Amino acid sequence: MYETHTTTQQVGCFVFKSASKKRKRHIGVGDDDNGSDRFRICQKLWETVQMNTEVIQDQLNKKILDSLAEFIKKHGLGCSSDVWRQRASEIPTAALMLGVNVPDHAMTFRSLCNLLQDSVTPFVVSVHAKECAAVKLLIQKVLEQLMGSGVSVDEEKEDDTALLQKTPCTISALCQWYKTVTKKCTQVSPERKENLTNNDLPQSLPVVVIFKYFEAFNSQVLQDFILICSRYTQELPFVFIFGIATSPSAIQHRLPHSVSSLLCIEVFHSLSCTQHLASVFDKLILNSQFPLKLSSRVIQVLVGIFLYHDFSVQNFVKGLQFSMLEHFNSQPLSVLCCQKQEALLSAKTLSKQNVERIRHLPSFMRYVETQEPQEQVRLLTNDEHVKEVCQKLLKNLHKYHKNYYPVLQCLHSLTSSLPKFPLGKHIRELHVSCIEKNLWETEEYDSALQLLRILAKDELVAALRKCAEILKSANTKRMQNALQQLEDFIGRLETLEEDSSGNGVVSAKMEYQRTDLFQLQKTLLEKESRRTKRMNSFEVLRSQVIDFIDSLVREYLTPAEFQPLNEVCYYSSSGVLRQRLNVTPRTSIQAALSHPFYYLKNASLKTDAGTISSAAPDLCIVYKLHLECGRLINLYDWLEAYVTVMSAAEDQDTDSEECGQYDSLKHARFIQAVSEMEFLGFVKSTKQKTDHVARLTWGGC
């Protein structure tokens, strides 16, 4: 509503918003007074995740990359030896088994290239199948990368570039260039020569060609390239690296024996993607220093996408980063989701609006209900008191996480060696169970304790020592006290006399070795009667140890939702995450074609249900018309309906003779729209009727 007030001096226009049109606005990063702080924390956390992920992958790949470097060094030195002359036509080849998690391979190849160029040889080429559709293109790519980056002196780069422009793309030209470069390397200073060749002769530097995604290369291109290179092995010390995602048999499937016999193949296996995910999960998510926490449903969504889609750890990390963005964007109180000191400072300077938001948190409301009536009044009316209580609750939340993860790791180390893994094989499964419900109320936990209560002395001591190593890294007083009690139990177990702890076990083993059924029945009856007798000292001590572990679990592995203010650091919108990451392309395409208004933001496209806007794109009109047809669609009838809709856009009378007639332009637009429909997979041509197309999808959006 607009009202204009006119005076002799000026005209003012004032806007009054109607109260009936108020809408609930989504709170974003820029809509709140702490938006800049949230953005800063999110950006810092994003960089931390990215850096730690790369560090973890480098650590996991270090062993296999070092093995590849040694393999290339060995064959680079052997190029001038008698062994090389005996096998002059064979090319050393490393079959690098990387697994089916293809999105993660790019970082591995990048690390491999950097390692080889820094410590083995500057002549490293990395080629991709989409750039090498023919053998000439493959040779050209190899020459371009070598001649453009194979010279170490800056003044010589221009000469080599000119050489590349004049030289034909042949391996013989590469041999000539290689001799020229290695000859120039011998003329440099001793320090430069030593750094470049890694204490080897310059002539022994191998030429490494890395084939990314070996299965994607054309078989004939690979065969021709290998046959050509095998004729120059005495002049060029080639070394091939095949990046394979499936199995080593892919080489035999793509190369005939006459070609594969020219390769001296050695297989290198990288860690599996599940081991990689376990390392990322343990070191990144199950870490008290990582401020963002994930609920059980969010973890299940991310792990489910990993296991049932692409096995990509990089995509798992992207899902984690999206969760981070969504949490900081949708939760104004996420400004408290940071390190302890910064979080306490932010709690001390909370605005009145955020204090009110804290009062509406479900966990804080439950906390208020547990307090005395006078304290409840202060929490609901006094903002400064809420800030003080908030600081105390944040301290308790940080202490909870510092105690939670060590006990979780201890419990996993105790139960991961048990048969059938009652609490899960991976620690993330145990973590999901702990934050979802009370673990000690489950049947799996009872089964795990029963199995722990029958452990032998040596197995129990070994398991407790692993727990002690875990607790040593915890720096809280409670964990240190638990460590002292655990070490006391270990000492008492080690000082037990063999008669009191192992006599019964030895006699049982002696009896189990007999094959007499009568003796076996007698042994079982004795063991059954022994249960009612008094336990020996080892059994008593073992029972005390298990009770101590059980008390730690009940005290420190409580679900996170019981902690006040857990919403500030726990992201739980699994539905939003599944909708964004686990999308269905067909549904999205149908939604765009059925409702183009929501994508194009054009008011003329807004129509009622069941109607077609003549202003919509041709593809949308054709799509809506095909929904009214059956399994087979008559192209002429489809065209007539399309022309009728287009005539409405030209304001033609629907009853006139001109309506429904089409010209060549409308006909061409219709054919193009039908072709796009066929490309999207909604229709296809059929041999039943030449003037019909078959419909492939059913059901609207």
XYZ file of C-alpha atoms in Angstrom:
701
model
C 0.000 0.000 0.000
C 1.404 3.371 -0.961
C 0.306 6.759 0.385
C 1.534 10.074 -1.030
C 1.666 13.237 1.111
C 2.026 16.538 -0.780
C 3.196 19.810 0.798
C 4.268 23.147 -0.633
C 7.932 22.250 -0.228
C 8.353 18.563 -1.100
C 6.600 15.341 -2.039
C 7.151 12.212 0.092
C 6.310 8.629 -0.791
C 5.992 6.221 2.150
C 5.674 2.435 1.924
C 3.473 0.469 4.341
C 3.813 -3.334 4.258
C 0.618 -5.263 4.728
C 0.645 -7.490 7.820
C -1.229 -10.256 5.995
C 1.659 -10.808 3.566
C 4.334 -11.573 6.116
C 6.418 -14.585 5.240
C 8.842 -16.623 7.254
C 12.237 -15.662 5.906
C 15.113 -18.131 5.792
C 17.984 -16.904 7.917
C 21.234 -16.733 5.988
C 24.783 -15.796 6.821
C 24.287 -12.163 5.960
C 20.957 -11.762 7.792
C 22.272 -11.809 11.341
C 24.512 -9.590 13.402
C 27.163 -12.342 13.701
C 27.106 -13.316 10.024
C 30.687 -12.199 9.418
C 31.948 -14.231 12.392
C 30.134 -17.320 11.177
C 31.541 -16.895 7.705
C 35.058 -16.478 9.090
C 34.758 -19.603 11.266
C 33.278 -21.606 8.378
C 36.023 -20.499 5.993
C 38.727 -21.382 8.506
C 37.161 -24.774 9.129
C 36.838 -25.383 5.370
C 40.568 -24.751 4.871
C 41.381 -27.045 7.800
C 39.315 -29.889 6.317
C 40.918 -29.463 2.902
C 44.454 -29.376 4.281
C 43.980 -32.316 6.646
C 42.404 -34.421 3.904
C 45.395 -33.898 1.627
C 47.802 -34.670 4.471
C 45.941 -37.891 5.306
C 45.947 -39.026 1.673
C 49.655 -38.237 1.311
C 50.397 -40.305 4.411
C 48.331 -43.226 3.133
C 49.919 -43.084 -0.326
C 53.468 -42.569 0.916
C 54.369 -46.261 0.968
C 53.136 -47.073 -2.530
C 54.568 -43.850 -4.017
C 57.961 -44.588 -2.495
C 57.777 -48.103 -3.938
C 57.035 -46.672 -7.378
C 59.958 -44.257 -7.073
C 62.306 -47.123 -6.165
C 60.985 -49.162 -9.094
C 61.699 -46.331 -11.528
C 65.131 -45.627 -10.017
C 66.064 -49.308 -10.318
C 65.163 -49.495 -13.986
C 66.644 -46.081 -14.682
C 70.017 -47.275 -13.394
C 69.643 -50.557 -15.287
C 69.320 -48.890 -18.685
C 73.096 -49.059 -19.226
C 73.720 -52.429 -17.597
C 74.022 -55.891 -19.120
C 70.553 -56.781 -17.853
C 69.051 -53.981 -19.913
C 70.859 -55.119 -23.082
C 69.530 -58.637 -22.621
C 65.971 -57.293 -22.491
C 66.376 -54.451 -24.940
C 62.850 -54.560 -26.360
C 61.013 -54.674 -22.999
C 59.671 -51.549 -21.324
C 59.466 -51.490 -17.496
C 55.798 -51.008 -16.604
C 54.171 -50.392 -13.240
C 50.511 -51.442 -12.991
C 49.180 -49.125 -10.294
C 45.956 -50.563 -8.853
C 43.988 -47.588 -7.519
C 40.480 -49.011 -7.161
C 37.120 -47.885 -8.487
C 37.074 -44.601 -6.564
C 38.004 -42.659 -9.697
C 37.416 -39.118 -8.292
C 40.217 -39.731 -5.763
C 42.802 -40.678 -8.381
C 43.569 -37.106 -9.476
C 45.245 -36.260 -6.172
C 47.240 -39.513 -6.264
C 48.532 -38.831 -9.783
C 49.426 -35.265 -8.822
C 51.406 -36.443 -5.793
C 53.113 -39.113 -7.916
C 54.196 -36.583 -10.556
C 55.565 -34.204 -7.926
C 57.488 -36.993 -6.180
C 59.047 -38.298 -9.397
C 60.021 -34.848 -10.633
C 61.564 -33.912 -7.279
C 63.496 -37.083 -6.514
C 63.815 -39.288 -9.618
C 63.634 -37.607 -13.011
C 62.392 -34.343 -14.561
C 61.088 -36.235 -17.599
C 57.580 -37.118 -16.405
C 54.555 -37.115 -18.727
C 50.939 -37.570 -17.664
C 48.413 -38.304 -20.442
C 44.641 -38.681 -20.419
C 42.519 -40.785 -22.767
C 40.268 -37.926 -23.915
C 43.333 -36.049 -25.191
C 44.794 -39.038 -27.058
C 42.179 -40.359 -29.451
C 44.873 -41.273 -32.015
C 48.478 -42.404 -31.711
C 49.686 -39.206 -33.388
C 47.894 -37.125 -30.732
C 49.396 -39.291 -27.992
C 52.933 -38.804 -29.326
C 52.265 -35.084 -29.746
C 51.101 -34.834 -26.126
C 54.216 -36.633 -24.895
C 56.529 -34.368 -26.905
C 54.744 -31.200 -25.811
C 55.007 -32.023 -22.113
C 58.633 -33.158 -22.298
C 60.021 -30.430 -24.527
C 58.078 -27.757 -22.725
C 59.136 -28.693 -19.174
C 62.160 -30.985 -19.544
C 64.820 -28.230 -19.532
C 66.077 -26.970 -16.223
C 67.834 -23.747 -17.363
C 65.530 -20.786 -18.029
C 67.612 -19.406 -20.944
C 67.231 -22.656 -22.849
C 63.436 -22.774 -22.772
C 63.002 -20.524 -25.803
C 65.354 -22.637 -27.924
C 63.532 -25.814 -26.955
C 60.153 -24.242 -27.745
C 61.405 -23.309 -31.172
C 62.707 -26.859 -31.591
C 59.247 -28.172 -30.753
C 57.651 -26.004 -33.407
C 60.086 -27.137 -36.122
C 60.430 -30.797 -35.126
C 57.870 -33.350 -36.374
C 55.960 -35.322 -33.747
C 57.976 -38.543 -33.893
C 59.823 -40.611 -31.318
C 63.057 -40.162 -33.271
C 62.746 -36.395 -32.754
C 62.259 -37.057 -29.059
C 65.451 -39.148 -29.023
C 67.399 -36.293 -30.579
C 65.984 -33.821 -28.065
C 66.754 -36.198 -25.178
C 70.394 -36.505 -26.266
C 70.657 -32.717 -26.541
C 69.203 -32.097 -23.090
C 71.291 -34.751 -21.339
C 74.409 -33.433 -23.078
C 73.655 -29.930 -21.816
C 73.157 -31.311 -18.316
C 76.710 -32.673 -18.321
C 78.065 -29.188 -18.963
C 76.517 -27.534 -15.907
C 78.192 -27.046 -12.529
C 78.780 -30.083 -10.283
C 76.235 -28.834 -7.697
C 73.561 -28.380 -10.333
C 74.344 -31.746 -11.888
C 74.154 -33.508 -8.536
C 70.764 -31.992 -7.670
C 69.257 -32.714 -11.065
C 70.262 -36.349 -11.450
C 70.042 -37.441 -7.843
C 73.709 -38.585 -7.795
C 73.257 -40.570 -11.022
C 74.555 -40.022 -14.534
C 72.328 -37.745 -16.627
C 72.040 -40.414 -19.332
C 70.344 -42.733 -16.826
C 67.363 -40.444 -16.274
C 64.251 -42.430 -17.308
C 61.355 -40.990 -19.311
C 58.202 -41.775 -17.338
C 54.837 -41.855 -19.125
C 51.806 -42.048 -16.809
C 48.589 -43.318 -18.414
C 45.723 -42.010 -16.305
C 42.670 -44.292 -16.327
C 44.199 -47.037 -18.441
C 40.819 -48.628 -19.205
C 39.633 -45.460 -20.985
C 42.374 -45.517 -23.636
C 41.709 -46.874 -27.112
C 43.262 -50.344 -27.403
C 44.686 -49.757 -30.878
C 46.286 -46.469 -29.800
C 47.992 -48.186 -26.870
C 49.224 -51.049 -29.042
C 50.726 -48.753 -31.674
C 52.382 -46.521 -29.088
C 53.948 -49.454 -27.219
C 55.220 -51.017 -30.455
C 56.803 -47.736 -31.503
C 58.427 -47.077 -28.107
C 59.804 -50.631 -27.900
C 62.017 -49.905 -30.894
C 63.710 -46.990 -29.130
C 64.373 -48.514 -25.708
C 68.160 -48.445 -26.180
C 68.072 -44.718 -26.911
C 65.218 -43.670 -24.607
C 64.827 -45.347 -21.170
C 61.029 -45.454 -21.174
C 59.094 -46.404 -18.027
C 55.294 -46.736 -18.196
C 52.825 -46.372 -15.315
C 49.288 -47.673 -15.930
C 46.623 -46.279 -13.613
C 44.142 -49.171 -13.379
C 40.798 -49.019 -11.576
C 39.606 -52.621 -11.999
C 42.152 -55.475 -11.968
C 45.553 -56.360 -13.498
C 43.785 -58.551 -16.039
C 42.663 -55.341 -17.769
C 46.110 -55.214 -19.412
C 45.659 -58.669 -20.970
C 42.109 -57.825 -22.030
C 43.135 -54.650 -23.862
C 46.540 -55.687 -25.218
C 47.292 -58.837 -27.244
C 50.104 -61.124 -26.163
C 52.416 -59.829 -28.900
C 52.210 -56.355 -27.328
C 51.977 -57.207 -23.619
C 55.098 -59.398 -23.992
C 57.023 -56.186 -24.687
C 56.203 -54.926 -21.179
C 58.014 -55.953 -17.998
C 55.037 -55.511 -15.658
C 55.109 -55.176 -11.877
C 51.879 -54.677 -9.943
C 51.498 -52.113 -7.127
C 48.396 -52.099 -4.933
C 47.181 -48.982 -3.154
C 45.068 -48.959 -0.007
C 41.394 -49.666 -0.513
C 38.928 -46.803 -0.494
C 37.260 -48.191 2.645
C 40.572 -47.999 4.526
C 41.028 -44.473 3.221
C 37.550 -43.507 4.454
C 38.248 -45.067 7.858
C 41.416 -42.973 8.214
C 39.635 -39.760 7.216
C 36.750 -40.525 9.563
C 39.004 -41.362 12.518
C 41.427 -38.448 12.167
C 39.007 -35.777 11.023
C 35.518 -36.411 12.372
C 36.271 -38.461 15.504
C 38.455 -35.712 16.884
C 37.585 -33.444 19.785
C 39.494 -30.586 18.113
C 37.152 -30.648 15.099
C 34.337 -28.275 16.135
C 31.616 -29.414 13.726
C 29.830 -32.626 14.734
C 27.488 -34.778 12.676
C 24.372 -36.505 13.870
C 23.850 -40.224 13.339
C 21.453 -39.731 10.415
C 23.847 -37.360 8.625
C 26.698 -39.858 9.009
C 24.498 -42.635 7.639
C 23.579 -40.492 4.610
C 27.223 -39.650 3.833
C 28.440 -43.221 4.320
C 25.480 -44.563 2.326
C 26.340 -42.331 -0.644
C 29.952 -43.498 -0.381
C 29.108 -47.211 -0.270
C 26.314 -47.308 -2.857
C 27.463 -44.737 -5.429
C 31.137 -44.032 -6.138
C 33.373 -45.093 -3.207
C 34.943 -41.631 -3.463
C 36.523 -40.196 -0.332
C 36.800 -36.807 -2.048
C 33.030 -36.739 -2.568
C 32.591 -37.796 1.064
C 34.692 -34.791 2.103
C 32.631 -32.567 -0.199
C 29.520 -33.820 1.578
C 31.157 -32.949 4.881
C 31.977 -29.472 3.592
C 28.407 -29.006 2.376
C 27.156 -30.008 5.828
C 29.467 -27.393 7.256
C 28.139 -24.674 4.941
C 24.540 -25.608 5.595
C 25.068 -25.653 9.359
C 26.732 -22.247 9.526
C 24.179 -20.786 7.114
C 21.026 -22.108 8.792
C 22.052 -21.989 12.468
C 22.676 -18.445 13.803
C 24.128 -19.891 17.018
C 26.852 -21.710 15.072
C 29.103 -18.808 16.006
C 29.625 -20.798 19.217
C 30.866 -23.760 17.153
C 34.609 -23.146 17.415
C 37.519 -23.725 19.757
C 36.907 -23.461 23.484
C 38.358 -20.021 24.200
C 36.796 -18.425 21.126
C 33.445 -20.022 21.892
C 33.480 -18.720 25.469
C 34.298 -15.220 24.225
C 31.450 -15.400 21.704
C 29.061 -16.562 24.429
C 30.076 -13.617 26.593
C 29.202 -11.127 23.844
C 25.958 -12.683 22.608
C 23.325 -10.303 21.314
C 19.853 -10.146 22.793
C 18.451 -11.875 19.713
C 20.827 -14.815 20.060
C 20.146 -15.081 23.782
C 16.481 -15.494 22.931
C 17.408 -18.151 20.383
C 19.312 -20.036 23.067
C 16.187 -20.058 25.240
C 14.279 -21.736 22.400
C 16.790 -24.545 21.878
C 15.217 -27.909 22.833
C 18.301 -28.981 24.802
C 18.379 -25.704 26.745
C 14.646 -25.978 27.484
C 15.227 -29.457 28.924
C 18.064 -28.059 30.998
C 15.799 -25.296 32.359
C 13.165 -27.844 33.359
C 15.695 -29.656 35.559
C 16.564 -26.515 37.569
C 14.979 -25.043 40.699
C 12.005 -22.668 40.250
C 14.047 -19.576 41.141
C 16.799 -20.568 38.714
C 14.212 -21.155 36.017
C 12.904 -17.605 36.422
C 16.419 -16.166 36.128
C 17.161 -18.208 33.013
C 13.964 -17.005 31.371
C 14.242 -13.331 32.316
C 17.887 -12.382 32.935
C 19.990 -12.193 29.756
C 23.313 -11.725 31.548
C 22.684 -14.800 33.648
C 21.915 -16.776 30.486
C 25.288 -15.724 29.051
C 27.098 -16.931 32.184
C 25.230 -20.235 32.165
C 25.924 -20.561 28.459
C 29.676 -20.286 29.090
C 29.456 -22.996 31.736
C 27.450 -25.281 29.459
C 29.925 -24.774 26.598
C 32.780 -25.775 28.910
C 30.884 -28.920 29.848
C 30.202 -29.645 26.167
C 33.920 -29.417 25.335
C 34.762 -31.654 28.304
C 32.135 -34.141 27.134
C 33.810 -34.416 23.723
C 37.309 -34.705 25.207
C 36.190 -37.622 27.377
C 33.877 -39.179 24.800
C 36.357 -39.960 22.016
C 39.059 -41.699 24.134
C 36.472 -43.978 25.766
C 34.925 -44.664 22.357
C 38.318 -45.697 20.969
C 38.979 -47.898 24.001
C 35.667 -49.697 23.624
C 36.275 -50.209 19.908
C 39.771 -51.628 20.500
C 38.299 -54.077 23.024
C 35.403 -55.255 20.834
C 36.884 -55.091 17.326
C 38.746 -58.378 17.889
C 35.670 -60.228 19.130
C 33.984 -62.756 16.808
C 31.162 -61.458 14.581
C 31.884 -57.848 15.677
C 28.873 -57.363 17.989
C 29.377 -53.564 18.093
C 30.485 -53.147 14.486
C 33.709 -53.684 12.611
C 34.441 -49.973 12.087
C 34.559 -47.343 14.780
C 32.072 -45.165 12.867
C 29.410 -47.863 13.373
C 30.051 -47.809 17.110
C 30.011 -43.999 17.091
C 26.626 -43.935 15.333
C 25.198 -46.332 17.926
C 26.514 -44.229 20.811
C 25.139 -40.870 19.630
C 21.820 -42.409 18.604
C 20.797 -44.158 21.826
C 22.051 -45.488 25.135
C 24.543 -48.133 24.046
C 24.332 -50.155 27.246
C 20.620 -50.819 26.667
C 21.229 -52.759 23.441
C 21.562 -56.517 23.012
C 24.785 -56.070 21.032
C 26.445 -54.429 24.014
C 25.374 -57.263 26.330
C 26.782 -59.807 23.873
C 30.070 -57.920 23.710
C 30.410 -57.870 27.515
C 29.681 -61.593 27.720
C 32.452 -62.289 25.228
C 34.840 -60.022 27.118
C 34.124 -61.902 30.335
C 35.557 -65.138 28.887
C 38.805 -63.682 27.545
C 42.006 -65.432 28.536
C 44.598 -63.643 30.631
C 47.029 -62.847 27.806
C 44.283 -61.574 25.492
C 42.809 -59.392 28.232
C 46.168 -57.877 29.174
C 46.978 -57.110 25.530
C 43.598 -55.422 25.026
C 43.967 -53.360 28.196
C 47.426 -52.199 27.129
C 45.944 -50.848 23.891
C 43.356 -48.979 25.934
C 46.089 -47.539 28.135
C 47.937 -46.211 25.067
C 44.744 -44.504 23.924
C 44.073 -42.903 27.308
C 47.628 -41.561 27.498
C 46.837 -39.138 24.671
C 43.837 -37.707 26.570
C 44.673 -34.635 28.627
C 41.682 -34.473 30.964
C 41.818 -35.255 34.663
C 39.086 -37.872 34.451
C 40.869 -39.756 31.688
C 44.132 -39.644 33.633
C 42.375 -41.095 36.667
C 40.886 -43.805 34.465
C 44.367 -44.491 33.070
C 45.770 -44.978 36.588
C 43.033 -47.455 37.467
C 43.573 -49.301 34.184
C 47.327 -49.551 34.757
C 46.614 -50.832 38.254
C 44.417 -53.597 36.805
C 47.136 -54.488 34.278
C 49.730 -54.738 37.052
C 47.505 -56.940 39.183
C 46.764 -59.230 36.230
C 50.447 -59.632 35.403
C 51.362 -60.480 39.015
C 48.715 -63.189 39.337
C 50.097 -66.687 39.939
C 49.668 -69.173 37.125
C 47.892 -71.643 39.392
C 45.118 -69.202 40.175
C 44.593 -67.967 36.616
C 45.717 -70.574 34.153
C 45.369 -73.954 35.907
C 41.783 -74.433 34.902
C 42.513 -73.391 31.343
C 45.397 -75.859 30.994
C 43.379 -78.760 32.338
C 40.520 -77.879 30.011
C 42.876 -77.894 27.044
C 44.200 -81.319 28.105
C 40.659 -82.665 28.263
C 39.603 -81.094 24.933
C 42.377 -82.985 23.204
C 40.701 -86.319 24.029
C 38.230 -87.713 21.511
C 36.315 -89.942 23.939
C 32.667 -88.813 24.047
C 32.335 -89.938 27.668
C 35.263 -87.808 28.752
C 33.926 -84.851 26.769
C 30.531 -85.151 28.457
C 32.221 -85.364 31.826
C 34.254 -82.230 31.105
C 31.154 -80.264 30.117
C 29.337 -81.334 33.268
C 32.306 -80.295 35.396
C 32.424 -76.880 33.743
C 28.690 -76.467 34.276
C 29.030 -77.306 37.972
C 32.072 -75.061 38.264
C 29.937 -72.039 37.434
C 28.133 -72.353 40.728
C 31.371 -72.639 42.652
C 33.459 -69.784 43.903
C 35.463 -67.960 41.197
C 39.233 -67.954 41.378
C 41.272 -64.757 41.736
C 41.734 -64.255 37.972
C 38.017 -64.558 37.271
C 37.236 -62.103 40.052
C 39.784 -59.602 38.733
C 38.572 -60.059 35.152
C 35.019 -59.360 36.267
C 36.189 -56.182 38.020
C 37.973 -55.020 34.861
C 34.871 -55.523 32.708
C 32.722 -53.733 35.303
C 35.185 -50.841 35.210
C 34.954 -50.647 31.405
C 31.161 -50.782 31.695
C 31.168 -47.877 34.150
C 33.263 -45.773 31.740
C 30.826 -46.490 28.918
C 27.784 -45.560 31.001
C 29.410 -42.346 32.226
C 31.055 -40.957 29.081
C 29.283 -42.496 26.079
C 25.907 -40.891 26.653
C 24.078 -39.653 23.513
C 24.994 -36.153 22.417
C 21.391 -34.969 22.389
C 21.379 -35.138 26.206
C 24.053 -32.414 26.327
C 22.736 -28.840 26.644
C 23.518 -26.575 23.671
C 24.414 -29.531 21.462
C 22.563 -27.842 18.562
C 25.292 -25.217 18.159
C 27.843 -27.755 16.915
C 25.778 -30.751 15.710
C 24.411 -30.729 12.176
C 21.317 -32.938 11.921
C 19.461 -31.920 8.724
C 19.852 -35.259 6.980
C 16.882 -34.605 4.707
C 18.458 -31.473 3.231
C 21.754 -33.285 2.824
C 20.137 -36.234 1.037
C 18.174 -33.894 -1.223
C 21.300 -31.961 -2.242
C 23.811 -34.791 -2.558
C 21.710 -37.800 -3.525
C 19.653 -36.138 -6.227
C 17.571 -37.912 -8.864
C 18.196 -36.353 -12.313
C 14.905 -37.558 -13.808
C 12.863 -35.886 -11.078
C 14.813 -32.643 -11.424
C 14.369 -32.581 -15.209
C 10.654 -33.287 -14.915
C 10.265 -30.525 -12.337
C 12.075 -28.047 -14.610
C 9.967 -28.981 -17.653
C 6.677 -28.992 -15.715
C 7.307 -25.766 -13.776
C 9.695 -23.544 -15.751
C 8.550 -20.528 -13.730
C 10.589 -21.588 -10.701
C 13.746 -21.732 -12.811
C 13.306 -18.857 -15.261
C 11.528 -16.496 -12.805
C 9.214 -15.243 -15.540
C 5.749 -14.220 -14.354
C 4.162 -15.074 -17.718
C 5.099 -18.739 -17.188
C 3.031 -19.037 -14.021
C -0.026 -21.169 -14.821
C -2.636 -23.151 -12.998
C -2.448 -26.909 -12.686
C -3.317 -28.733 -15.900
C -2.769 -25.741 -18.196
C 0.033 -24.954 -20.624
C 1.521 -21.490 -21.023
C 2.075 -20.490 -24.628
C 5.041 -18.358 -23.507
C 6.921 -21.386 -22.194
C 9.946 -22.765 -24.067
C 9.175 -25.205 -26.865
C 10.638 -28.128 -24.921
C 8.309 -27.476 -21.964
C 5.262 -27.267 -24.243
C 6.142 -30.477 -26.069
C 6.836 -32.247 -22.771
C 3.460 -31.276 -21.260
C 1.652 -32.330 -24.419
C 3.307 -35.732 -24.443
C 2.041 -36.380 -20.900
C -1.490 -36.557 -22.335
C -0.561 -39.360 -24.743
C -0.317 -43.101 -24.343
C 2.483 -45.538 -25.082
C 2.701 -44.541 -28.760
C 2.533 -40.878 -29.776
C 1.396 -39.827 -33.241
C 3.848 -37.192 -34.431
C 1.252 -35.411 -36.604
C -1.256 -35.142 -33.740
C 1.558 -33.995 -31.467
C 2.511 -31.299 -33.996
C -1.121 -30.154 -34.347
C -1.427 -29.747 -30.577
C 1.835 -27.840 -30.466
C 0.735 -25.456 -33.224
C -2.569 -24.857 -31.427
C -0.721 -23.776 -28.270
C 1.628 -21.558 -30.275
C -1.355 -19.937 -32.040
C -2.611 -18.784 -28.649
C 0.646 -16.916 -28.198
C -0.003 -15.050 -31.458
C -3.527 -14.055 -30.336
C -5.188 -15.998 -33.139
C -8.829 -16.957 -32.926
C -9.040 -20.616 -32.021
C -12.172 -20.998 -34.216
C -10.636 -19.444 -37.331
C -9.225 -21.465 -40.221
C -5.747 -19.973 -39.755
C -5.507 -21.414 -36.251
C -3.716 -24.742 -36.308
C -1.849 -24.077 -39.515
C 1.877 -24.128 -39.239
C 4.739 -22.800 -41.271
C 8.268 -24.118 -41.741
C 9.544 -22.217 -38.674
C 7.034 -23.830 -36.301
C 7.699 -27.206 -37.897
C 11.467 -26.814 -37.339
C 10.966 -25.710 -33.727
C 8.765 -28.730 -33.090
C 11.282 -31.156 -34.626
C 14.057 -29.642 -32.525
C 11.979 -29.984 -29.337
C 11.188 -33.632 -30.132
C 14.897 -34.281 -30.730
C 15.682 -32.791 -27.322
C 12.995 -35.000 -25.773
C 14.643 -38.035 -27.349
C 18.048 -36.909 -26.126
C 16.709 -36.577 -22.552
C 15.286 -40.100 -22.740
C 11.537 -39.390 -22.716
C 10.729 -40.791 -26.163
C 12.354 -42.957 -28.810
C 11.630 -43.928 -32.392
C 9.789 -47.190 -32.958
C 9.567 -49.669 -35.842
C 5.917 -50.492 -35.167
C 4.699 -47.295 -36.828
C 6.979 -44.981 -38.770
C 4.998 -41.841 -37.903
C 4.929 -42.611 -34.176
C 7.372 -42.438 -31.258
C 7.297 -44.563 -28.144
C 6.984 -42.997 -24.728
C 9.635 -44.141 -22.214
C 8.577 -42.516 -18.919
C 5.372 -42.614 -16.912
C 4.115 -40.444 -14.105
C 4.557 -36.714 -13.694
C 6.625 -34.815 -11.160
